[in-house]
Short mmCIF file of N, CA and C in Angstrom, two decimals:
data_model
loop_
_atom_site.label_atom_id
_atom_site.label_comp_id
_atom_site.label_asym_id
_atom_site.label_seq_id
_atom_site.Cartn_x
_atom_site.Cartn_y
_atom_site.Cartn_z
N UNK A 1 5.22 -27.93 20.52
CA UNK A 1 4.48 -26.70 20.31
C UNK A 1 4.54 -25.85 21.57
N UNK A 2 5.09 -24.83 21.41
CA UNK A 2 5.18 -23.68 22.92
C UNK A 2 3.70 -22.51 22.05
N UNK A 3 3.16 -22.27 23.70
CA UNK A 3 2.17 -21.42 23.11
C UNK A 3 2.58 -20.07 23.94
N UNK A 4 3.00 -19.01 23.62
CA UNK A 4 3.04 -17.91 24.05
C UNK A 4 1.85 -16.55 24.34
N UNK A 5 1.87 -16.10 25.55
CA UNK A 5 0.42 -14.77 25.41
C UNK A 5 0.85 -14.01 26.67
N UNK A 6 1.16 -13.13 25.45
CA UNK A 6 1.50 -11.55 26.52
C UNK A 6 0.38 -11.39 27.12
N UNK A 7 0.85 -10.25 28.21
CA UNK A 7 0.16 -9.23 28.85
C UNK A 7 0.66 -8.31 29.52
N UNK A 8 -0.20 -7.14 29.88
CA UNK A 8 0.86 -5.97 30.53
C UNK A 8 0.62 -4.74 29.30
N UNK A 9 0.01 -4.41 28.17
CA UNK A 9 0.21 -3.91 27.37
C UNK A 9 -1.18 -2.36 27.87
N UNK A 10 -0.82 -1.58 27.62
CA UNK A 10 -1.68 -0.25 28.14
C UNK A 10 -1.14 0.96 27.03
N UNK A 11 -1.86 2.15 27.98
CA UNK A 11 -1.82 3.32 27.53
C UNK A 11 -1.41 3.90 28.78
N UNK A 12 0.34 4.83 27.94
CA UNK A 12 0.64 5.39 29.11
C UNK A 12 1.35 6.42 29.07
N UNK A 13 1.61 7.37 29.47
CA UNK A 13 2.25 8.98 28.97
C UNK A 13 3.62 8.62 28.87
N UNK A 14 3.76 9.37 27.90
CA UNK A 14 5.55 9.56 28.11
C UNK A 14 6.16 9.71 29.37
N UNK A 15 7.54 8.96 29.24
CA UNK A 15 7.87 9.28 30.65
C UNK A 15 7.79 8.05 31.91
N UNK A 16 6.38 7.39 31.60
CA UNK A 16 6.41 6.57 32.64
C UNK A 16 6.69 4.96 31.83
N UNK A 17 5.60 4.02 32.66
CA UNK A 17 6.47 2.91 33.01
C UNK A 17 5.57 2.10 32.74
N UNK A 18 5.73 0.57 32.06
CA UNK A 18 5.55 -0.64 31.83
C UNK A 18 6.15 -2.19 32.26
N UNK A 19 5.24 -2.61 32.61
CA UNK A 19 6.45 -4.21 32.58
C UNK A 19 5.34 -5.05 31.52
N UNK A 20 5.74 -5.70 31.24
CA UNK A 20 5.04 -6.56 29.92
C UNK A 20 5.56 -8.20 30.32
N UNK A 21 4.66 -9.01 30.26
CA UNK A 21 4.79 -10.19 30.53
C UNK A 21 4.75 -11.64 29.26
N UNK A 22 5.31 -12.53 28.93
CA UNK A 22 5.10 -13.62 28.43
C UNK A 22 4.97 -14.48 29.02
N UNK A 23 3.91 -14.72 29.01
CA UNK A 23 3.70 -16.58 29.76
C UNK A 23 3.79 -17.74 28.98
N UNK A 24 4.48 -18.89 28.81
CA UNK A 24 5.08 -19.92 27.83
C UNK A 24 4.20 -20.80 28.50
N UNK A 25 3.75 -21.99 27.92
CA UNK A 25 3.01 -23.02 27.84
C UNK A 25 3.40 -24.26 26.69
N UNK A 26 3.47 -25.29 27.19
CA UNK A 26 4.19 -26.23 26.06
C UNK A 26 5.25 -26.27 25.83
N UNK A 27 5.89 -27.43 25.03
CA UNK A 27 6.89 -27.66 24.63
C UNK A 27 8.50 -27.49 26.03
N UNK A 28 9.81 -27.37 25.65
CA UNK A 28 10.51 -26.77 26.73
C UNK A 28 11.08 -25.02 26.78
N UNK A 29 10.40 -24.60 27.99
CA UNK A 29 10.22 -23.18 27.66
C UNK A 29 12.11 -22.93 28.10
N UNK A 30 12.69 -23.76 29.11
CA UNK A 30 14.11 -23.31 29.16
C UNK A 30 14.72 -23.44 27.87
N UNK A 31 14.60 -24.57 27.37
CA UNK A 31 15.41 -24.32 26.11
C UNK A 31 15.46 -23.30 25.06
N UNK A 32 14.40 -22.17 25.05
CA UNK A 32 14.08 -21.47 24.28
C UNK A 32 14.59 -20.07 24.53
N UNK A 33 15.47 -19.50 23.49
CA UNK A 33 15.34 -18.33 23.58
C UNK A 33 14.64 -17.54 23.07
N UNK A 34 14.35 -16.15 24.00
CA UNK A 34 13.28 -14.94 23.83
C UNK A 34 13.57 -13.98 23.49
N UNK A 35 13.00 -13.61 22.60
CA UNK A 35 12.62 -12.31 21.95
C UNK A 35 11.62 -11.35 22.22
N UNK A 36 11.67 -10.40 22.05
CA UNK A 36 10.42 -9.68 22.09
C UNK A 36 10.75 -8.18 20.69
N UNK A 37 10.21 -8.27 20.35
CA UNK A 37 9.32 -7.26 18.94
C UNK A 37 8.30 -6.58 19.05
N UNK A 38 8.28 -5.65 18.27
CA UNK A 38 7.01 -4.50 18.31
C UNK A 38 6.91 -3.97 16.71
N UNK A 39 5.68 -4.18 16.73
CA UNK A 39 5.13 -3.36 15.23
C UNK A 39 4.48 -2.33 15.23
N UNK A 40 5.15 -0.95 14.79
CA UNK A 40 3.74 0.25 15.02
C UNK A 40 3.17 0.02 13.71
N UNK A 41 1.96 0.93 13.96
CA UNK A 41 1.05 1.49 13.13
C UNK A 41 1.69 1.48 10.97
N UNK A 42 1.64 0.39 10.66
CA UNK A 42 1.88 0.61 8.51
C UNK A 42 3.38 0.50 8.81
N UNK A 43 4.28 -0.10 9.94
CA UNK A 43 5.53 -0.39 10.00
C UNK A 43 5.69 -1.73 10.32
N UNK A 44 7.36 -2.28 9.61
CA UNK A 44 7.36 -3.21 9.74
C UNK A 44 7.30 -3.94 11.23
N UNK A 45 7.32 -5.24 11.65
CA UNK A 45 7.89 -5.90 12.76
C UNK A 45 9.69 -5.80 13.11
N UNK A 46 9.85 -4.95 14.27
CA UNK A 46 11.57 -4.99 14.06
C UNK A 46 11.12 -5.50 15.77
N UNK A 47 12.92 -6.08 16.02
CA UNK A 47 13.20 -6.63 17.38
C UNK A 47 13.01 -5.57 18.17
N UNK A 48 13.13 -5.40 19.55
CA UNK A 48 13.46 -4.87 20.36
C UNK A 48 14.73 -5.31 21.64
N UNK A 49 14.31 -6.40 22.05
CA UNK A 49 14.85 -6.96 23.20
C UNK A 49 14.94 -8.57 23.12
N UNK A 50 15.89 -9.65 23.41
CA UNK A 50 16.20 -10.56 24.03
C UNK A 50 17.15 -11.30 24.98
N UNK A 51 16.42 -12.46 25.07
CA UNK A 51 17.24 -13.12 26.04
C UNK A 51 17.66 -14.55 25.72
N UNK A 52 18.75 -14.90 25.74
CA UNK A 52 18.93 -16.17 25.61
C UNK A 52 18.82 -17.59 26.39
N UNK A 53 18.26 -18.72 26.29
CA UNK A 53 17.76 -20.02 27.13
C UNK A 53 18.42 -19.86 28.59
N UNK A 54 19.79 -20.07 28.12
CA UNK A 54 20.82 -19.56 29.87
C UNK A 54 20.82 -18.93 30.91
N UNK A 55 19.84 -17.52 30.02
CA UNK A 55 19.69 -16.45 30.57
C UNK A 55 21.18 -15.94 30.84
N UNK A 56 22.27 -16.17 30.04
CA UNK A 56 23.62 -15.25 30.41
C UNK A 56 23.80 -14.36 29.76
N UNK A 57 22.87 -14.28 28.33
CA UNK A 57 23.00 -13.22 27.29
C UNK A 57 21.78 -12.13 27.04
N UNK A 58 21.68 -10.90 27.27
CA UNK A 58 20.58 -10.01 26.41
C UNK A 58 21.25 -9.02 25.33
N UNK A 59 20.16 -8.72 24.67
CA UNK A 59 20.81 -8.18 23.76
C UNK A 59 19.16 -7.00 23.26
N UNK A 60 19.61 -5.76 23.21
CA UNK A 60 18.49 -4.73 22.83
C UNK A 60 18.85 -3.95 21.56
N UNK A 61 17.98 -3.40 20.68
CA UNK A 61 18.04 -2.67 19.70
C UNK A 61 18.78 -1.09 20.43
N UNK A 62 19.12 -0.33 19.82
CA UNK A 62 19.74 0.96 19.81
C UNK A 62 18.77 1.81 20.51
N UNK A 63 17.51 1.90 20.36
CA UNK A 63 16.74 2.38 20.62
C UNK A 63 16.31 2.37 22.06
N UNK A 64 16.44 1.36 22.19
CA UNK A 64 15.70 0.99 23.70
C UNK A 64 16.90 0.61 24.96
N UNK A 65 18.19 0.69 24.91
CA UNK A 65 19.22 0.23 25.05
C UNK A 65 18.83 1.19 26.33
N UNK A 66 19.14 1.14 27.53
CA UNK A 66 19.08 1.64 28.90
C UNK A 66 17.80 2.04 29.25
N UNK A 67 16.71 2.09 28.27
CA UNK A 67 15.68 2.36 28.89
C UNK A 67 14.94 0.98 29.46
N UNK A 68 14.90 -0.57 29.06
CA UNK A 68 14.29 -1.23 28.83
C UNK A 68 15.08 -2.59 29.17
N UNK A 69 14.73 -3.83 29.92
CA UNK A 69 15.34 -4.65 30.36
C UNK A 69 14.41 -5.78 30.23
N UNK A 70 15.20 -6.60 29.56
CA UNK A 70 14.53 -8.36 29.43
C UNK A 70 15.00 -9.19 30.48
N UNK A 71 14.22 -10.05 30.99
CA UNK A 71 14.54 -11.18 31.98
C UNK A 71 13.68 -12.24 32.15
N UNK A 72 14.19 -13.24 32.60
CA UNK A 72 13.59 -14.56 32.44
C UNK A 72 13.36 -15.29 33.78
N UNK A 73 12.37 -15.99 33.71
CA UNK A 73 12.05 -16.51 35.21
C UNK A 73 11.55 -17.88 34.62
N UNK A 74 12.61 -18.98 34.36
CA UNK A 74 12.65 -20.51 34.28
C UNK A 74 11.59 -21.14 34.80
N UNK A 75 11.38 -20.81 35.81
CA UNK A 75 10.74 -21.88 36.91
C UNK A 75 8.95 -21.13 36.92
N UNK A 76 8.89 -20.33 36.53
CA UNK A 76 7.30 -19.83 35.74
C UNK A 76 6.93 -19.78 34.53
N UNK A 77 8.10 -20.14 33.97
CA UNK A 77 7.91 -20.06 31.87
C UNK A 77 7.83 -19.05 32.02
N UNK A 78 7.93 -17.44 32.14
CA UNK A 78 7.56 -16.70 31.91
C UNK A 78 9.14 -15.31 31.80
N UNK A 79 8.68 -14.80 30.78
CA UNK A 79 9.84 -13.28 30.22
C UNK A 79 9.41 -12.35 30.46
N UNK A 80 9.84 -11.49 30.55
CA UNK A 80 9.03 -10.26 30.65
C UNK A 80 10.44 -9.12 30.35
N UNK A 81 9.49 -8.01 30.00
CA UNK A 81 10.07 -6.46 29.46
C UNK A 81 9.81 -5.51 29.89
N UNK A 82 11.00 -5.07 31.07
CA UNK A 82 10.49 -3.76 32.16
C UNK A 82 10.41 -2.52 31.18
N UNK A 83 9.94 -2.05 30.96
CA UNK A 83 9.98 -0.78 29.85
C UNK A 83 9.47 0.77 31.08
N UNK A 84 10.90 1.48 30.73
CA UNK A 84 10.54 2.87 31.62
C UNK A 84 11.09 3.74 30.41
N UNK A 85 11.06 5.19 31.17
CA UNK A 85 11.48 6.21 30.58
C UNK A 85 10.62 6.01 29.16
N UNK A 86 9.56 5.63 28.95
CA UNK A 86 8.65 5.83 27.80
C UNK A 86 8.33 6.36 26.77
N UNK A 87 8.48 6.30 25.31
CA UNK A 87 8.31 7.56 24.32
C UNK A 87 7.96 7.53 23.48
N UNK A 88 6.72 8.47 22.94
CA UNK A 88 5.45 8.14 22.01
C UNK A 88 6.23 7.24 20.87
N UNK A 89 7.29 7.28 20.69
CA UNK A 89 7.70 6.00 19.41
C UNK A 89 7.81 5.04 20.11
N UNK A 90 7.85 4.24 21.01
CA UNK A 90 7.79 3.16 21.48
C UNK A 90 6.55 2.20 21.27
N UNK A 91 5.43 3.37 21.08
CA UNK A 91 3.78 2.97 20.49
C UNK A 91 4.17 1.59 19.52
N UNK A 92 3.17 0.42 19.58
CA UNK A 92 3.07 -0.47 18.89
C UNK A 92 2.71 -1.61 19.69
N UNK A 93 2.19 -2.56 18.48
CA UNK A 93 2.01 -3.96 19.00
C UNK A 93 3.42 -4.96 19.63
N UNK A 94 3.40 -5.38 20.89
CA UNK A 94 4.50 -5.76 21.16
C UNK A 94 4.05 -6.95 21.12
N UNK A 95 5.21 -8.35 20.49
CA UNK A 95 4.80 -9.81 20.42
C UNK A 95 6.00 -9.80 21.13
N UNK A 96 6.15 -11.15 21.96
CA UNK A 96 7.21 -11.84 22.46
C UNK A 96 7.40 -13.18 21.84
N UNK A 97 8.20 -14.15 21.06
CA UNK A 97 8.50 -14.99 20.36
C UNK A 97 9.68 -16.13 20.75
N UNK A 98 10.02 -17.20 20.42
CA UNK A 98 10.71 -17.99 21.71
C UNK A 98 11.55 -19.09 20.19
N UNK A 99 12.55 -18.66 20.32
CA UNK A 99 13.65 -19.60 19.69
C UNK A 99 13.71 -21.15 20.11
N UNK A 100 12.90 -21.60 19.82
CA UNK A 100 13.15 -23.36 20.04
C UNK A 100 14.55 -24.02 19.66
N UNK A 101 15.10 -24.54 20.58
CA UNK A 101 16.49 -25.11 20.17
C UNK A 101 17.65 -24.24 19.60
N UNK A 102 17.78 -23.33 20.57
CA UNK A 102 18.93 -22.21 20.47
C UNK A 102 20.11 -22.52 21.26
N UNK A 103 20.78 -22.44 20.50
CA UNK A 103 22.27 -22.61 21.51
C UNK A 103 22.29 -21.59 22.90
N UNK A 104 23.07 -22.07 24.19
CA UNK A 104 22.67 -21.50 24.98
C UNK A 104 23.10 -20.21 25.39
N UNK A 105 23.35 -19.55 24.45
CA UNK A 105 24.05 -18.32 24.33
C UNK A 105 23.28 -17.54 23.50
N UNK A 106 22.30 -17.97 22.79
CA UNK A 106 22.06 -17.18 21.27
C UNK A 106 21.01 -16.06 21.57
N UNK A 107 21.08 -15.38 21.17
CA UNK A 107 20.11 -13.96 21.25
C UNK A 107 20.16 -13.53 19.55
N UNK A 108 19.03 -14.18 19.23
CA UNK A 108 18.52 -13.83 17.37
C UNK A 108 18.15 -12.42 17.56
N UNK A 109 18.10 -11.30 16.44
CA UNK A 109 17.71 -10.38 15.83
C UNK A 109 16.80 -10.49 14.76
N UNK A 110 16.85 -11.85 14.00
CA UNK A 110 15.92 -12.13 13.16
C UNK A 110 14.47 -12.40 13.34
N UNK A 111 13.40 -12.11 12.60
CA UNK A 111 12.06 -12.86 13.06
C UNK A 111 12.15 -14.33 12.55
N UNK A 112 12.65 -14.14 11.62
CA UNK A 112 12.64 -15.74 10.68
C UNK A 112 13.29 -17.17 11.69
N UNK A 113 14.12 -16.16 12.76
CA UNK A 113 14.80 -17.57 13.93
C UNK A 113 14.11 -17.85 14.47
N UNK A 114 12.73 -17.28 14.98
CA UNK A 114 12.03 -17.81 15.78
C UNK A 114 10.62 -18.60 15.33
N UNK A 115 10.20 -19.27 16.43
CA UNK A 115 9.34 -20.54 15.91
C UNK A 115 7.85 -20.47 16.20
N UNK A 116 7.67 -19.53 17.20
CA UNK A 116 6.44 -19.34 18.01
C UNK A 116 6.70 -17.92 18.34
N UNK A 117 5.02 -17.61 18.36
CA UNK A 117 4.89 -15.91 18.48
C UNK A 117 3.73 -15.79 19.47
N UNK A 118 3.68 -15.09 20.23
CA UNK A 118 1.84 -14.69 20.86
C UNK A 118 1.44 -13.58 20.32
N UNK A 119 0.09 -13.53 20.56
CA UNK A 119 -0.69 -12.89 19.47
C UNK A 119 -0.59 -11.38 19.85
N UNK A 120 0.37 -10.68 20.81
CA UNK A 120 0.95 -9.62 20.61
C UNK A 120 -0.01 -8.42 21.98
N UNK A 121 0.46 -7.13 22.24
CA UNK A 121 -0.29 -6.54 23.15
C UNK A 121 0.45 -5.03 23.26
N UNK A 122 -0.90 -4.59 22.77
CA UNK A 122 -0.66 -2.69 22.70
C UNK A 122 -0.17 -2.13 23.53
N UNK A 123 1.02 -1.18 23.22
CA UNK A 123 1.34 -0.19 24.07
C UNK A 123 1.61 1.11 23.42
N UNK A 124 0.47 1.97 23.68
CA UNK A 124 0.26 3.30 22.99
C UNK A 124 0.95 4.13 24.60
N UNK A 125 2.37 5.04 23.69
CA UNK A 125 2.23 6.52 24.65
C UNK A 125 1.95 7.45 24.40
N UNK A 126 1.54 7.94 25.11
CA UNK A 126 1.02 9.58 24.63
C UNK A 126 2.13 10.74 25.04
N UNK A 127 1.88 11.74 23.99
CA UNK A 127 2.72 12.91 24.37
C UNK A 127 2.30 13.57 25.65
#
Protein backbone atom coordinates (compact mmCIF):
# COMPACT_ATOMS: atom_id res chain seq x y z
CA UNK A 1 0.00 0.00 0.00
CA UNK A 2 1.79 3.49 -1.04
CA UNK A 3 -0.05 6.39 0.51
CA UNK A 4 0.29 9.55 -1.46
CA UNK A 5 -0.60 13.58 -0.23
CA UNK A 6 0.06 16.50 -2.18
CA UNK A 7 0.81 19.86 -1.31
CA UNK A 8 1.76 23.17 -2.77
CA UNK A 9 -1.73 23.81 -4.23
CA UNK A 10 -2.89 27.83 -4.04
CA UNK A 11 -4.36 30.69 -5.72
CA UNK A 12 -2.36 32.41 -8.14
CA UNK A 13 -2.59 34.97 -11.13
CA UNK A 14 -1.88 34.15 -14.41
CA UNK A 15 1.44 34.29 -15.33
CA UNK A 16 3.09 33.22 -12.24
CA UNK A 17 4.33 30.21 -10.54
CA UNK A 18 3.78 26.93 -8.59
CA UNK A 19 5.72 23.91 -7.49
CA UNK A 20 3.39 21.19 -6.18
CA UNK A 21 4.68 18.39 -4.14
CA UNK A 22 3.90 14.47 -3.58
CA UNK A 23 5.09 12.89 -0.66
CA UNK A 24 4.95 8.80 -0.97
CA UNK A 25 4.73 6.75 2.14
CA UNK A 26 4.59 2.89 1.98
CA UNK A 27 5.03 0.28 -0.10
CA UNK A 28 8.32 0.88 -2.78
CA UNK A 29 8.07 4.44 -3.82
CA UNK A 30 11.23 3.82 -6.48
CA UNK A 31 9.54 1.30 -8.14
CA UNK A 32 6.66 3.37 -8.93
CA UNK A 33 5.89 5.40 -11.62
CA UNK A 34 4.28 9.02 -11.33
CA UNK A 35 1.73 10.70 -12.60
CA UNK A 36 0.14 13.65 -11.91
CA UNK A 37 -3.64 14.74 -13.14
CA UNK A 38 -5.95 17.53 -12.68
CA UNK A 39 -9.73 17.77 -12.68
CA UNK A 40 -11.46 21.19 -13.20
CA UNK A 41 -14.66 22.25 -12.18
CA UNK A 42 -17.93 19.32 -14.05
CA UNK A 43 -14.67 18.02 -16.12
CA UNK A 44 -13.32 14.95 -16.46
CA UNK A 45 -9.86 13.75 -14.68
CA UNK A 46 -7.22 13.99 -17.68
CA UNK A 47 -3.24 13.50 -17.17
CA UNK A 48 -1.04 16.18 -17.15
CA UNK A 49 2.53 15.18 -16.41
CA UNK A 50 4.77 12.03 -15.64
CA UNK A 51 7.59 10.36 -14.68
CA UNK A 52 8.79 7.07 -14.86
CA UNK A 53 10.46 4.73 -11.66
CA UNK A 54 14.12 5.38 -13.46
CA UNK A 55 13.41 8.68 -13.68
CA UNK A 56 14.86 8.50 -17.51
CA UNK A 57 11.43 9.12 -18.97
CA UNK A 58 8.74 12.22 -18.69
CA UNK A 59 6.15 12.62 -20.60
CA UNK A 60 3.41 15.88 -20.54
CA UNK A 61 0.05 16.47 -22.15
CA UNK A 62 0.06 19.14 -25.15
CA UNK A 63 -1.05 21.58 -23.01
CA UNK A 64 1.40 21.98 -20.48
CA UNK A 65 4.41 20.86 -22.60
CA UNK A 66 7.23 23.72 -21.80
CA UNK A 67 5.42 25.33 -19.31
CA UNK A 68 5.59 22.62 -16.59
CA UNK A 69 8.23 20.01 -15.41
CA UNK A 70 7.97 16.67 -13.40
CA UNK A 71 10.82 15.30 -11.28
CA UNK A 72 11.59 12.86 -8.83
CA UNK A 73 13.66 12.79 -5.75
CA UNK A 74 14.15 8.80 -4.77
CA UNK A 75 15.79 9.27 -1.69
CA UNK A 76 12.65 11.55 -0.15
CA UNK A 77 9.74 9.55 -1.87
CA UNK A 78 8.78 12.56 -3.07
CA UNK A 79 7.61 14.13 -7.05
CA UNK A 80 6.83 17.14 -7.58
CA UNK A 81 5.39 19.62 -10.54
CA UNK A 82 7.19 22.94 -11.17
CA UNK A 83 4.27 24.69 -12.87
CA UNK A 84 5.13 28.41 -14.36
CA UNK A 85 3.87 30.58 -16.98
CA UNK A 86 0.28 29.90 -15.41
CA UNK A 87 -3.25 30.04 -17.08
CA UNK A 88 -6.70 30.40 -15.76
CA UNK A 89 -7.29 26.83 -17.56
CA UNK A 90 -4.80 25.22 -15.66
CA UNK A 91 -7.51 25.81 -12.59
CA UNK A 92 -8.35 22.39 -11.02
CA UNK A 93 -7.90 19.74 -8.54
CA UNK A 94 -4.44 18.37 -9.07
CA UNK A 95 -3.93 14.48 -7.76
CA UNK A 96 -0.55 12.89 -8.16
CA UNK A 97 -0.92 8.93 -8.54
CA UNK A 98 2.02 6.27 -8.57
CA UNK A 99 2.12 3.18 -10.97
CA UNK A 100 3.10 0.24 -8.76
CA UNK A 101 5.25 -2.19 -10.70
CA UNK A 102 5.96 -0.28 -13.92
CA UNK A 103 8.53 -1.16 -16.15
CA UNK A 104 11.37 1.13 -15.79
CA UNK A 105 10.70 3.19 -18.57
CA UNK A 106 6.89 3.47 -18.47
CA UNK A 107 5.14 6.80 -18.30
CA UNK A 108 1.08 5.75 -18.37
CA UNK A 109 -1.46 8.31 -19.76
CA UNK A 110 -4.14 6.22 -18.41
CA UNK A 111 -5.88 6.66 -14.92
CA UNK A 112 -6.91 3.03 -14.92
CA UNK A 113 -2.68 2.19 -14.79
CA UNK A 114 -2.39 3.56 -11.76
CA UNK A 115 -2.89 2.05 -8.27
CA UNK A 116 -2.81 4.80 -5.69
CA UNK A 117 -4.01 8.41 -5.77
CA UNK A 118 -3.76 11.34 -2.99
CA UNK A 119 -6.59 13.04 -2.17
CA UNK A 120 -5.66 15.85 -4.59
CA UNK A 121 -4.88 19.92 -4.08
CA UNK A 122 -6.38 23.16 -5.64
CA UNK A 123 -4.89 25.30 -7.95
CA UNK A 124 -7.18 28.16 -8.98
CA UNK A 125 -5.62 31.06 -11.48
CA UNK A 126 -6.98 34.03 -11.85
CA UNK A 127 -7.21 36.29 -14.83
Amino acid sequence: QVQLAESGGGLVQAGGSLRLSCAASGGTFSWCAMGWFRQASGKDRDFVAGISWSGGRTDYSASVKGRFTVSRDNAQNTVYLEMSNLKPEDTGVYYCAADQGAYPLRVARVQSEYDYWGQGTQVTVSS
